[in-house]
Amino acid sequence: MTSGPRRKPEDLRSARWFNADDLRSFGHRSRVLQMGYDYQDFMGKPVVAILNTWSDMNQCHSHFRHRVEDVKRGVLQAGGFPVELPALSLSESAVKPTTMLYRNMLAMETEEQLRSHPVDGAVLMGGCDKTTPGLVMGAISAGLPMIYLPAGPMLRGNWRGQTLGSGSDAWKYWDERRAGNISETQWGEMEKGIARSYGHCMTMGTASTMTAIAEALGLCLPGASSIPAADANHIRMSASCGRRIVEMIWEDLTPDKILTPQAFDNANTIAMATGCSTNAIIHLIAMARRAGVDLDLDDLDEKSRHTPVIANIRPVGTNYLMEDFFYAGGLSALMNRLGDRLNRDCLTVTGRTLGETIEGAEVYNDDVIRPLDNPVYAEGSLAVLRGNLAPDGAVIKPATCAEAFLVHEGPAFVFDSYPELKAKTDDENWDIPPDAVLVLRNAGPQGGPGMPEWGMLPMPKALLKKGHRDMVRLSDARMSGTSYGACILHVSPEAHVGGPLALLRNGDTVRLDVPNRRLDMLVPDEEIAARKAAWVQPEKRFERGYGWMFSRHILQADKGCDFDFLETSFGAPVGEPDIY
């Protein structure tokens, strides 16, 4: 456990609000009493903020209304005082144009909720894609003791005896329906069978990726990220989070003691070994920069080159989902199997090292969690590309695309808007060759706006009907972590700010070379320069409101898409609020 003197009641941050013999503290105490509490409920006790991202529009978190009570029970058992603070609820499937537009809003809200209230530490309740990085980024900046409670994956989907994975099988069978192989009746049956319980996507999409990363960073209780949302273990884990945060407050175990460069190196390793979402790159960089840790695209690519994928979970894997992963031993077992590839002496929220928390964790199914010498994919999940189309980087997930596309040349078919692209790909008579490179631009951080998950561009119906199910696709957008295929994403700088993607024209040859990490348009430099000189900046997306602020301060994908003024390097840390 952590060493050092335990804090005393008078050392608690909340004591600034409650302990003084003055008019202002009189007001603070009387207002707590107004709610029916008594002095013994809160005086001299750690006040625990429970940031709950529940809402009626967030199906991934629909159980949080109940789980928050379990967290409160744990806090009370440990002698703390729990206070629930609602936080922005970002439903990946409901919020448009994309939850990525609002990740930083959640981070800002988290930071300011914790800083402005009389709280000593926090339990962060999240899971749906952007809630994990948003909550963690804000809590890092706030600097108070915190523990992350993952929502947990939903149960396996089922249709006519077949196991369905959220997202991954939706894309697969939608293509079959567009090809005329799935009836409307069958499609309706799938709608009712693919998402059968509360919880986030049960594939290794962005949600499962980010909760695994949170655990690898040391921010979760051991094994917490693997527990299915509907499992009774999830209830017990929630109460344990409540008990543990109280002790963390007494121990003054703050994020800066956990989130070291070595912890982020562990998170990078786990991302690659689990067959992570492409979105992991953006969020991991953003969280690291909040923690003052230097992590960039080259670090991620280097880790990928030497880390095999050993989690046999869709979309990289073929047969299994997160429920199977939990039964096979979960993330603790996978981390233990990685051996000395992890920095085992990193501190975790348990007060113990990572090595201590995973010691003895066993794998119960070697096909779900593969041995290192029998991986699902020999290298890590992702690859970072550079070239004259993406001087600041682009991302591809080679573990989910056919080997034939890893080195590819083809003519570009370029679209400047999604409606234009969709209309053309639905044209059964479109004469597009299978070696074409389908391009969507102006869908990045500024252009989207918010970098929507449009990057798994729809396959042209004309090619689907000829039996094709993949092609090279290129965009400055993101794609769902449940997606797959030869999709090149996060092209940086994006087209909307004048990146080279804005200069690509129909018929230009695009060359992709994943082994050599290259992405280029085969256009002479002088021609590219002439196009750049003639390029016209698109109209601004916002003239007021949050979107206006977003457009002025959002960083590009290779920098994590944080707001520039929120990064640790932007200015001095914010002090405690004045109380007069």
PDB file of C-alpha atoms in Angstrom, residues 241-356:
ATOM      1  CA  CYS A 241     -14.895   2.003  -5.797  1.00  0.00           C
ATOM      2  CA  GLY A 242     -16.805   3.955  -3.153  1.00  0.00           C
ATOM      3  CA  ARG A 243     -14.875   2.344  -0.330  1.00  0.00           C
ATOM      4  CA  ARG A 244     -11.507   2.720  -2.002  1.00  0.00           C
ATOM      5  CA  ILE A 245     -11.809   6.418  -2.889  1.00  0.00           C
ATOM      6  CA  VAL A 246     -12.249   7.286   0.786  1.00  0.00           C
ATOM      7  CA  GLU A 247      -8.957   5.605   1.588  1.00  0.00           C
ATOM      8  CA  MET A 248      -7.284   7.292  -1.385  1.00  0.00           C
ATOM      9  CA  ILE A 249      -8.302  10.660   0.034  1.00  0.00           C
ATOM     10  CA  TRP A 250      -6.807   9.879   3.441  1.00  0.00           C
ATOM     11  CA  GLU A 251      -3.660   8.642   1.670  1.00  0.00           C
ATOM     12  CA  ASP A 252      -3.592  11.739  -0.593  1.00  0.00           C
ATOM     13  CA  LEU A 253      -3.138   9.437  -3.587  1.00  0.00           C
ATOM     14  CA  THR A 254      -3.483  11.965  -6.412  1.00  0.00           C
ATOM     15  CA  PRO A 255      -3.388  11.337 -10.191  1.00  0.00           C
ATOM     16  CA  ASP A 256       0.098  12.771 -10.640  1.00  0.00           C
ATOM     17  CA  LYS A 257       1.498   9.900  -8.531  1.00  0.00           C
ATOM     18  CA  ILE A 258      -0.142   7.336 -10.811  1.00  0.00           C
ATOM     19  CA  LEU A 259      -0.019   8.853 -14.304  1.00  0.00           C
ATOM     20  CA  THR A 260       3.697   8.644 -14.995  1.00  0.00           C
ATOM     21  CA  PRO A 261       5.378   8.158 -18.388  1.00  0.00           C
ATOM     22  CA  GLN A 262       5.703   4.477 -17.487  1.00  0.00           C
ATOM     23  CA  ALA A 263       1.936   4.229 -16.850  1.00  0.00           C
ATOM     24  CA  PHE A 264       1.206   5.696 -20.276  1.00  0.00           C
ATOM     25  CA  ASP A 265       3.682   3.268 -21.785  1.00  0.00           C
ATOM     26  CA  ASN A 266       1.630   0.475 -20.187  1.00  0.00           C
ATOM     27  CA  ALA A 267      -1.564   1.936 -21.616  1.00  0.00           C
ATOM     28  CA  ASN A 268       0.041   2.054 -25.053  1.00  0.00           C
ATOM     29  CA  THR A 269       1.030  -1.602 -24.769  1.00  0.00           C
ATOM     30  CA  ILE A 270      -2.452  -2.658 -23.650  1.00  0.00           C
ATOM     31  CA  ALA A 271      -4.063  -0.697 -26.470  1.00  0.00           C
ATOM     32  CA  MET A 272      -2.034  -2.540 -29.059  1.00  0.00           C
ATOM     33  CA  ALA A 273      -2.317  -5.975 -27.432  1.00  0.00           C
ATOM     34  CA  THR A 274      -6.110  -5.746 -27.242  1.00  0.00           C
ATOM     35  CA  GLY A 275      -6.621  -4.762 -30.900  1.00  0.00           C
ATOM     36  CA  CYS A 276      -7.667  -1.269 -29.915  1.00  0.00           C
ATOM     37  CA  SER A 277      -9.890   1.256 -31.609  1.00  0.00           C
ATOM     38  CA  THR A 278      -8.194   3.794 -33.873  1.00  0.00           C
ATOM     39  CA  ASN A 279      -9.685   6.441 -31.566  1.00  0.00           C
ATOM     40  CA  ALA A 280      -7.317   5.281 -28.827  1.00  0.00           C
ATOM     41  CA  ILE A 281      -4.539   7.274 -30.466  1.00  0.00           C
ATOM     42  CA  ILE A 282      -6.348  10.591 -30.143  1.00  0.00           C
ATOM     43  CA  HIS A 283      -7.564  10.053 -26.594  1.00  0.00           C
ATOM     44  CA  LEU A 284      -4.342   8.566 -25.253  1.00  0.00           C
ATOM     45  CA  ILE A 285      -2.319  11.498 -26.585  1.00  0.00           C
ATOM     46  CA  ALA A 286      -4.826  13.977 -25.132  1.00  0.00           C
ATOM     47  CA  MET A 287      -4.769  12.350 -21.690  1.00  0.00           C
ATOM     48  CA  ALA A 288      -0.977  12.163 -21.689  1.00  0.00           C
ATOM     49  CA  ARG A 289      -0.626  15.833 -22.580  1.00  0.00           C
ATOM     50  CA  ARG A 290      -3.012  16.705 -19.725  1.00  0.00           C
ATOM     51  CA  ALA A 291      -0.730  14.750 -17.407  1.00  0.00           C
ATOM     52  CA  GLY A 292       2.366  16.515 -18.751  1.00  0.00           C
ATOM     53  CA  VAL A 293       3.638  13.312 -20.377  1.00  0.00           C
ATOM     54  CA  ASP A 294       5.282  13.508 -23.797  1.00  0.00           C
ATOM     55  CA  LEU A 295       3.478  10.937 -25.967  1.00  0.00           C
ATOM     56  CA  ASP A 296       3.137  11.240 -29.735  1.00  0.00           C
ATOM     57  CA  LEU A 297       2.197   9.293 -32.846  1.00  0.00           C
ATOM     58  CA  ASP A 298       5.691   7.890 -33.292  1.00  0.00           C
ATOM     59  CA  ASP A 299       5.613   6.405 -29.779  1.00  0.00           C
ATOM     60  CA  LEU A 300       2.324   4.698 -30.574  1.00  0.00           C
ATOM     61  CA  ASP A 301       3.530   3.370 -33.921  1.00  0.00           C
ATOM     62  CA  GLU A 302       6.761   2.069 -32.415  1.00  0.00           C
ATOM     63  CA  LYS A 303       4.811   0.224 -29.724  1.00  0.00           C
ATOM     64  CA  SER A 304       2.526  -1.254 -32.357  1.00  0.00           C
ATOM     65  CA  ARG A 305       5.425  -2.665 -34.358  1.00  0.00           C
ATOM     66  CA  HIS A 306       6.561  -4.783 -31.415  1.00  0.00           C
ATOM     67  CA  THR A 307       3.315  -5.683 -29.621  1.00  0.00           C
ATOM     68  CA  PRO A 308       1.220  -8.601 -30.880  1.00  0.00           C
ATOM     69  CA  VAL A 309      -2.578  -8.567 -30.623  1.00  0.00           C
ATOM     70  CA  ILE A 310      -3.447 -11.350 -28.186  1.00  0.00           C
ATOM     71  CA  ALA A 311      -7.085 -10.460 -27.393  1.00  0.00           C
ATOM     72  CA  ASN A 312      -9.205 -12.441 -29.852  1.00  0.00           C
ATOM     73  CA  ILE A 313     -12.136 -10.012 -29.759  1.00  0.00           C
ATOM     74  CA  ARG A 314     -14.019  -8.543 -32.700  1.00  0.00           C
ATOM     75  CA  PRO A 315     -13.376  -6.629 -34.866  1.00  0.00           C
ATOM     76  CA  VAL A 316      -9.731  -7.801 -34.961  1.00  0.00           C
ATOM     77  CA  GLY A 317     -10.696 -11.244 -33.712  1.00  0.00           C
ATOM     78  CA  THR A 318     -13.339 -13.410 -35.291  1.00  0.00           C
ATOM     79  CA  ASN A 319     -15.333 -15.343 -32.719  1.00  0.00           C
ATOM     80  CA  TYR A 320     -15.387 -13.626 -29.349  1.00  0.00           C
ATOM     81  CA  LEU A 321     -16.754 -10.571 -27.546  1.00  0.00           C
ATOM     82  CA  MET A 322     -16.102  -8.822 -24.224  1.00  0.00           C
ATOM     83  CA  GLU A 323     -18.306 -11.214 -22.277  1.00  0.00           C
ATOM     84  CA  ASP A 324     -16.058 -14.067 -23.443  1.00  0.00           C
ATOM     85  CA  PHE A 325     -13.007 -11.989 -22.539  1.00  0.00           C
ATOM     86  CA  PHE A 326     -14.295 -11.593 -18.974  1.00  0.00           C
ATOM     87  CA  TYR A 327     -14.895 -15.342 -18.610  1.00  0.00           C
ATOM     88  CA  ALA A 328     -11.408 -16.013 -20.002  1.00  0.00           C
ATOM     89  CA  GLY A 329      -9.781 -13.995 -17.214  1.00  0.00           C
ATOM     90  CA  GLY A 330     -10.255 -10.407 -18.383  1.00  0.00           C
ATOM     91  CA  LEU A 331      -7.713  -7.636 -18.576  1.00  0.00           C
ATOM     92  CA  SER A 332      -5.828  -8.698 -15.444  1.00  0.00           C
ATOM     93  CA  ALA A 333      -5.078 -12.066 -17.051  1.00  0.00           C
ATOM     94  CA  LEU A 334      -4.064 -10.469 -20.337  1.00  0.00           C
ATOM     95  CA  MET A 335      -1.739  -8.040 -18.559  1.00  0.00           C
ATOM     96  CA  ASN A 336      -0.174 -10.832 -16.538  1.00  0.00           C
ATOM     97  CA  ARG A 337       0.388 -12.780 -19.747  1.00  0.00           C
ATOM     98  CA  LEU A 338       2.301  -9.831 -21.222  1.00  0.00           C
ATOM     99  CA  GLY A 339       4.983 -10.335 -18.577  1.00  0.00           C
ATOM    100  CA  ASP A 340       7.862  -7.890 -18.657  1.00  0.00           C
ATOM    101  CA  ARG A 341       6.354  -5.972 -21.588  1.00  0.00           C
ATOM    102  CA  LEU A 342       4.617  -3.941 -18.864  1.00  0.00           C
ATOM    103  CA  ASN A 343       6.122  -1.652 -16.244  1.00  0.00           C
ATOM    104  CA  ARG A 344       4.932  -3.612 -13.232  1.00  0.00           C
ATOM    105  CA  ASP A 345       6.175  -1.186 -10.590  1.00  0.00           C
ATOM    106  CA  CYS A 346       3.683   1.541 -11.575  1.00  0.00           C
ATOM    107  CA  LEU A 347       1.397   2.663  -8.765  1.00  0.00           C
ATOM    108  CA  THR A 348      -2.362   2.129  -9.128  1.00  0.00           C
ATOM    109  CA  VAL A 349      -5.461   3.421  -7.337  1.00  0.00           C
ATOM    110  CA  THR A 350      -5.252   0.357  -5.071  1.00  0.00           C
ATOM    111  CA  GLY A 351      -2.164   1.839  -3.470  1.00  0.00           C
ATOM    112  CA  ARG A 352      -0.243  -1.167  -4.753  1.00  0.00           C
ATOM    113  CA  THR A 353       1.811  -1.625  -7.900  1.00  0.00           C
ATOM    114  CA  LEU A 354       0.380  -2.952 -11.139  1.00  0.00           C
ATOM    115  CA  GLY A 355       2.494  -6.070 -10.758  1.00  0.00           C
ATOM    116  CA  GLU A 356       1.039  -6.756  -7.337  1.00  0.00           C
TER     117      GLU A 356
END
